[in-house]
mmCIF file of C-alpha atoms in Angstrom:
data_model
loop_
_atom_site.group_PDB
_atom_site.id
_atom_site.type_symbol
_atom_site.label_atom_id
_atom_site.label_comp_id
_atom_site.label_asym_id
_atom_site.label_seq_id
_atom_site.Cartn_x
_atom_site.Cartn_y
_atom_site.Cartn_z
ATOM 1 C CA UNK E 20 162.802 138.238 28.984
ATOM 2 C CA UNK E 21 162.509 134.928 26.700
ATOM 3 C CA UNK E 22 162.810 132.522 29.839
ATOM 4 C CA UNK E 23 159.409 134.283 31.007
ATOM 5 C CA UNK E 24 157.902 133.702 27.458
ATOM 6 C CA UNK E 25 159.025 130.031 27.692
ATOM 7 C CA UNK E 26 157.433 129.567 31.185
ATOM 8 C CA UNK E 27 154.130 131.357 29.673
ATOM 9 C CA UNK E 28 154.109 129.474 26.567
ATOM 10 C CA UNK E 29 154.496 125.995 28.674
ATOM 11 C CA UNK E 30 151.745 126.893 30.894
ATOM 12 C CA UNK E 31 148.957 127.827 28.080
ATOM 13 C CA UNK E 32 150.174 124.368 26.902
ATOM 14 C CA UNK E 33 149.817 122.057 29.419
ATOM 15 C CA UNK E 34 146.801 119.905 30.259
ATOM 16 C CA UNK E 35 146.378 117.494 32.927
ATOM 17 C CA UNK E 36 147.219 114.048 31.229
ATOM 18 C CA UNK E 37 143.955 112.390 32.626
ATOM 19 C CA UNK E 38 141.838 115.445 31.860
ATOM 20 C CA UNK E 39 143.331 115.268 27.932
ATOM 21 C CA UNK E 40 142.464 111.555 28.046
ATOM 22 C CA UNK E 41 138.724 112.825 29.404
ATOM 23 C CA UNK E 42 138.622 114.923 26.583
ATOM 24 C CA UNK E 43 139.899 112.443 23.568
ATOM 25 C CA UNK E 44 137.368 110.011 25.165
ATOM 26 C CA UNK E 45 134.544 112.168 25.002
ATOM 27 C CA UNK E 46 135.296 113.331 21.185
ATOM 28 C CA UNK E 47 135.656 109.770 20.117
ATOM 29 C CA UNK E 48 131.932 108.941 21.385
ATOM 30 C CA UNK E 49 130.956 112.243 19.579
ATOM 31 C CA UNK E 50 131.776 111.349 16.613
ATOM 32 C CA UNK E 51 130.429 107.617 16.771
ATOM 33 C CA UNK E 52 127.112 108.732 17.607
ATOM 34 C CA UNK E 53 127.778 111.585 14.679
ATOM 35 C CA UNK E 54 127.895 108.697 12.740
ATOM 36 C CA UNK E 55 125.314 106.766 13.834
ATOM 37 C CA UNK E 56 122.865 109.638 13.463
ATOM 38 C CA UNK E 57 124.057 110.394 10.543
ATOM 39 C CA UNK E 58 123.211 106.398 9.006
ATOM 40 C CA UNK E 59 119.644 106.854 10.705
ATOM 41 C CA UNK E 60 119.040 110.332 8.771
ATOM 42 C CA UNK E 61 120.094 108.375 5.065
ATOM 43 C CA UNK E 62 118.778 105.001 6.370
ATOM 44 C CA UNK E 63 115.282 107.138 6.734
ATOM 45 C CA UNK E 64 115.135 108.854 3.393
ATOM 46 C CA UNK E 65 115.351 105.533 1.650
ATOM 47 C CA UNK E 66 112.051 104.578 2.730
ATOM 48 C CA UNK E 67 110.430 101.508 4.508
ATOM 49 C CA UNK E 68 110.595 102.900 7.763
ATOM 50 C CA UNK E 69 108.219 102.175 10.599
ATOM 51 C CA UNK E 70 107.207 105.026 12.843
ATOM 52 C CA UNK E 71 106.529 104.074 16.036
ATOM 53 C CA UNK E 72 105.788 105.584 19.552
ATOM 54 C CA UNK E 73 108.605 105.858 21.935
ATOM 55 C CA UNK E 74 108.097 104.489 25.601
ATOM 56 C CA UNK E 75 106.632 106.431 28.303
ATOM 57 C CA UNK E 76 109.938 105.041 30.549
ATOM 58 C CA UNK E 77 112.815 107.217 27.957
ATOM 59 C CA UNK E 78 110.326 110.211 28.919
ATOM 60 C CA UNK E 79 111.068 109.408 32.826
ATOM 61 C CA UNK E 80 114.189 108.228 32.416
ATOM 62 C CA UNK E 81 115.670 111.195 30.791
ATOM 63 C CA UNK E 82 114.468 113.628 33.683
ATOM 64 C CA UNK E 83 116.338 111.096 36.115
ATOM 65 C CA UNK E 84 119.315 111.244 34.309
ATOM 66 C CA UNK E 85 118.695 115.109 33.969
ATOM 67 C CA UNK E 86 118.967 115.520 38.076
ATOM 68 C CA UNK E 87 121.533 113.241 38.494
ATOM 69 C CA UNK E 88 123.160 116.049 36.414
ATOM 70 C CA UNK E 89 122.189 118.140 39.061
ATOM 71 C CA UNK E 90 123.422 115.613 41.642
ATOM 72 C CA UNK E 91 126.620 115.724 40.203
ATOM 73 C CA UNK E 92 127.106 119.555 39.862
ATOM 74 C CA UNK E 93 125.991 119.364 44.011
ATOM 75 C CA UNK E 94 129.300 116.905 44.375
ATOM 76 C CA UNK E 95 131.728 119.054 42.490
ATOM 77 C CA UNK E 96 130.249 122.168 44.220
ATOM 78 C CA UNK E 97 130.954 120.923 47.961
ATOM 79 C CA UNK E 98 134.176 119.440 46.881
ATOM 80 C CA UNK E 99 135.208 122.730 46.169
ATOM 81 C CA UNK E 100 134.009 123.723 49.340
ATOM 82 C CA UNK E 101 135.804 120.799 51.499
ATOM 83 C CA UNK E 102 132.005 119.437 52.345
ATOM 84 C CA UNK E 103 132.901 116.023 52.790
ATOM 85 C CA UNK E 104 129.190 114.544 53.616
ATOM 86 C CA UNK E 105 127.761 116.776 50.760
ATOM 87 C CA UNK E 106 130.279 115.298 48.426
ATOM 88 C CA UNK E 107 129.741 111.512 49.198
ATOM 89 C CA UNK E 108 125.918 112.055 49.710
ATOM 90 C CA UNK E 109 125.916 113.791 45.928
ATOM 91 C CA UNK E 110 127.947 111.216 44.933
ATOM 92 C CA UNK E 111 126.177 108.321 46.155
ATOM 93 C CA UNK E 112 122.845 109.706 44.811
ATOM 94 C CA UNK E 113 124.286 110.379 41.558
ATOM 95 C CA UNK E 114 125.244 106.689 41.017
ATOM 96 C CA UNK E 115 121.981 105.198 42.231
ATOM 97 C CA UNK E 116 120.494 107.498 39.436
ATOM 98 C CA UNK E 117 122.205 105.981 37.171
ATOM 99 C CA UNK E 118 121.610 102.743 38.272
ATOM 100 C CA UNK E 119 117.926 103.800 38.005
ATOM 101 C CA UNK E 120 118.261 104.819 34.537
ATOM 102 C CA UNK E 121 119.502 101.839 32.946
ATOM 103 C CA UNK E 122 116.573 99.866 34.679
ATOM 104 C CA UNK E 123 114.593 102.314 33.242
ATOM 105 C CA UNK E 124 116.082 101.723 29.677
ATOM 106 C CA UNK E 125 115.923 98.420 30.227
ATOM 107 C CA UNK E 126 112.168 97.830 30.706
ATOM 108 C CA UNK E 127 111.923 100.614 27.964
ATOM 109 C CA UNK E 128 112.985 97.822 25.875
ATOM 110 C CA UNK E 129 110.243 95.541 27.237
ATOM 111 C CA UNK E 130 107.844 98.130 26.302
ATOM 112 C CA UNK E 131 109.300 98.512 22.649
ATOM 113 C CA UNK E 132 108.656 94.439 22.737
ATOM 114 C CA UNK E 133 104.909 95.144 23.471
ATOM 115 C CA UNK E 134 104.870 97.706 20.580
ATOM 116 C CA UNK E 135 106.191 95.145 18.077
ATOM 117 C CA UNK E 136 109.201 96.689 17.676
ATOM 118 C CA UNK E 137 111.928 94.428 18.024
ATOM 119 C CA UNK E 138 116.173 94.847 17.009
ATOM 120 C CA UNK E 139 115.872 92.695 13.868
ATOM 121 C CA UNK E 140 113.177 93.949 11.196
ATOM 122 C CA UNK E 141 112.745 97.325 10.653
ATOM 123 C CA UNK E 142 115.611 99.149 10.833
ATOM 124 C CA UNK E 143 113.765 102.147 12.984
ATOM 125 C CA UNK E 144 113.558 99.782 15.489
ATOM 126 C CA UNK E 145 116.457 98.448 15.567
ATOM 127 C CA UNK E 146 118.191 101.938 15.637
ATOM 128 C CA UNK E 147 116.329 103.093 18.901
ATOM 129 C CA UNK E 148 117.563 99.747 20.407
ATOM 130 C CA UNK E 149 121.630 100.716 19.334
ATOM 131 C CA UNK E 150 121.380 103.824 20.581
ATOM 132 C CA UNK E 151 119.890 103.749 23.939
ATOM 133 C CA UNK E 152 122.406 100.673 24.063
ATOM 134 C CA UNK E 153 125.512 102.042 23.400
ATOM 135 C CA UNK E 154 124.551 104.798 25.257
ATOM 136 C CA UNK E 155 123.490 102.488 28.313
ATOM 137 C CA UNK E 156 127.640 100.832 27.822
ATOM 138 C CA UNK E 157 128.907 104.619 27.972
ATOM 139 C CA UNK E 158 127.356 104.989 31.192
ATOM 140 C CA UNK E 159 128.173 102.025 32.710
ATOM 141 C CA UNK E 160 131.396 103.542 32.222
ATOM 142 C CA UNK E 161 130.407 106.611 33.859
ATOM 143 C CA UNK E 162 129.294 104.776 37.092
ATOM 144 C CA UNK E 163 132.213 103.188 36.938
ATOM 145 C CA UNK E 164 134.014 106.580 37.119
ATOM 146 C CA UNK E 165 131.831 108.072 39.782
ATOM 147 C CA UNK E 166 132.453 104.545 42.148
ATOM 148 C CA UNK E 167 135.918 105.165 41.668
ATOM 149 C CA UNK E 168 135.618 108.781 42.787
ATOM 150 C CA UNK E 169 133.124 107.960 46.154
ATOM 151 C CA UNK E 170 135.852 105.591 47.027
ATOM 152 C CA UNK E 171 138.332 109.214 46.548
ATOM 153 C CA UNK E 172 135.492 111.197 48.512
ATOM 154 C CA UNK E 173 135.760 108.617 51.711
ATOM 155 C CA UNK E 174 139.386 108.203 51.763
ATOM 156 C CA UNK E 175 139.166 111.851 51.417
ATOM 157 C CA UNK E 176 141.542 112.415 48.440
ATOM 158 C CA UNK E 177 139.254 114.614 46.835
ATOM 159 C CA UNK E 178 139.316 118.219 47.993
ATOM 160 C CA UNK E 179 139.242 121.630 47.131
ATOM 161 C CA UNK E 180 143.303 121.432 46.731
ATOM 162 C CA UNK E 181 143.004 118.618 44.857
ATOM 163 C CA UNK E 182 139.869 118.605 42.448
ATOM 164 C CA UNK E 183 141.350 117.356 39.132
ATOM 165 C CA UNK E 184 139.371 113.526 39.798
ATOM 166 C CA UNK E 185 135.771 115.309 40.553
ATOM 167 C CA UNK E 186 135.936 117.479 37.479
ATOM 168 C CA UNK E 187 136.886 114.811 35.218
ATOM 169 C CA UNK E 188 134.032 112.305 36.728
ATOM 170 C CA UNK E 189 131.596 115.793 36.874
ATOM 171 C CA UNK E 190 132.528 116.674 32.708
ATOM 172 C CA UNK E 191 132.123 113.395 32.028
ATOM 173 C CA UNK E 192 129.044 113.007 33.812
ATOM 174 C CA UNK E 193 127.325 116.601 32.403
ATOM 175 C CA UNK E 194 128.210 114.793 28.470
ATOM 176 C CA UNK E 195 126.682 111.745 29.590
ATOM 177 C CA UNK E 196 123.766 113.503 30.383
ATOM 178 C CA UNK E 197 123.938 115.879 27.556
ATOM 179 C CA UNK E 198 124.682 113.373 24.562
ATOM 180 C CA UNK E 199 121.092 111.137 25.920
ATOM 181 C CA UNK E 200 118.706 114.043 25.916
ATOM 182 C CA UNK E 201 120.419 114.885 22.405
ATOM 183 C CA UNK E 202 119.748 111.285 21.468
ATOM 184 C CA UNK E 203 116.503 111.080 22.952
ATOM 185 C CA UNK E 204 115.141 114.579 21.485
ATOM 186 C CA UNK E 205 116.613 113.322 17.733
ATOM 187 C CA UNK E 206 114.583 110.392 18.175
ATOM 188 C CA UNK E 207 111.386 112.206 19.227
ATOM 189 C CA UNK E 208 111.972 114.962 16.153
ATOM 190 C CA UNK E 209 112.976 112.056 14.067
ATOM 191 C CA UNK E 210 111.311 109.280 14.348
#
């Protein structure tokens, strides 16, 4: 009877050590932009504070990085299934989403440049210009995580027997997604 409740107890406990990783990952770049959020909210209430329009481009970009989401879910959904095209085609789109939204956030910045708005000065400025920075170095990371999994999807390593790679790059993906429209919508309420 206990070497049952051992074998139960060890399986509740147990977590893939590259999921974990995901996770720790994922909390750490919580709480950074909890913090940085947090110093825009104080740096705000202490006055001389420009308010500005934000570019048309974070508008677009944010629905392309919105269906890439989908994109994504369409990979991890046929990799379940064993639909090997599917997966690499969802894949492959995914990434060149990405791709599309950091040119997107990059000539967002040009636009901020016609506004006047510039990273030294005002600190509003310069705030929109951290966070749709460090967010653009997160997801470089992210594309770097879904090449690595289309390579996985032609040699055919990822499958519905083995899907521990496409949820991690999927998760990671969905936050990606999730943490810019929370950045972006703080900015638009906030700014």
């Amino acid at each position: 009877m206990e070497t049952i409740n051992m074998q139960e107890a060890k399986q509740t406990r147990t977590m893939n050590p590259k999921v974990f990783t995901m996770w720790l990952f994922i909390v750490s770049i919580v709480m950074l932009f909890a913090a940085f959020t947090s110093a825009y909210l104080v740096r705000k209430a202490e006055g001389n504070w420009t308010e500005f329009e934000l570019p048309n481009l974070f508008w677009i970009s944010t629905i392309v990085l919105a269906f890439s989401s989908l994109t994504m879910h369409f990979a991890y959904l046929a990799a379940k299934k064993d639909q090997f095209n599917v997966l690499k085609t969802s894949i492959s789109i995914t990434f060149v989403l990405g791709l599309l939204f950091l040119v997107m956030q990059f000539y967002a910045w040009g636009q901020l440049v016609e506004r006047n708005v510039y990273f030294v000065g005002n600190p509003s400025g310069s705030f929109v210009y951290v966070f749709s920075g460090l967010h653009g170095l997160h997801l470089v990371s992210g594309l770097v995580v879904l090449l690595v999994a289309l390579v996985s999807a032609f040699r055919l390593k990822i499958n519905a027997n083995a899907l521990t790679q496409i949820k991690i790059c999927s998760t990671y993906w969905h936050f990606l997604d999730a943490l810019w429209i929370y950045l972006f919508l703080f900015l638009v309420f906030n700014n």
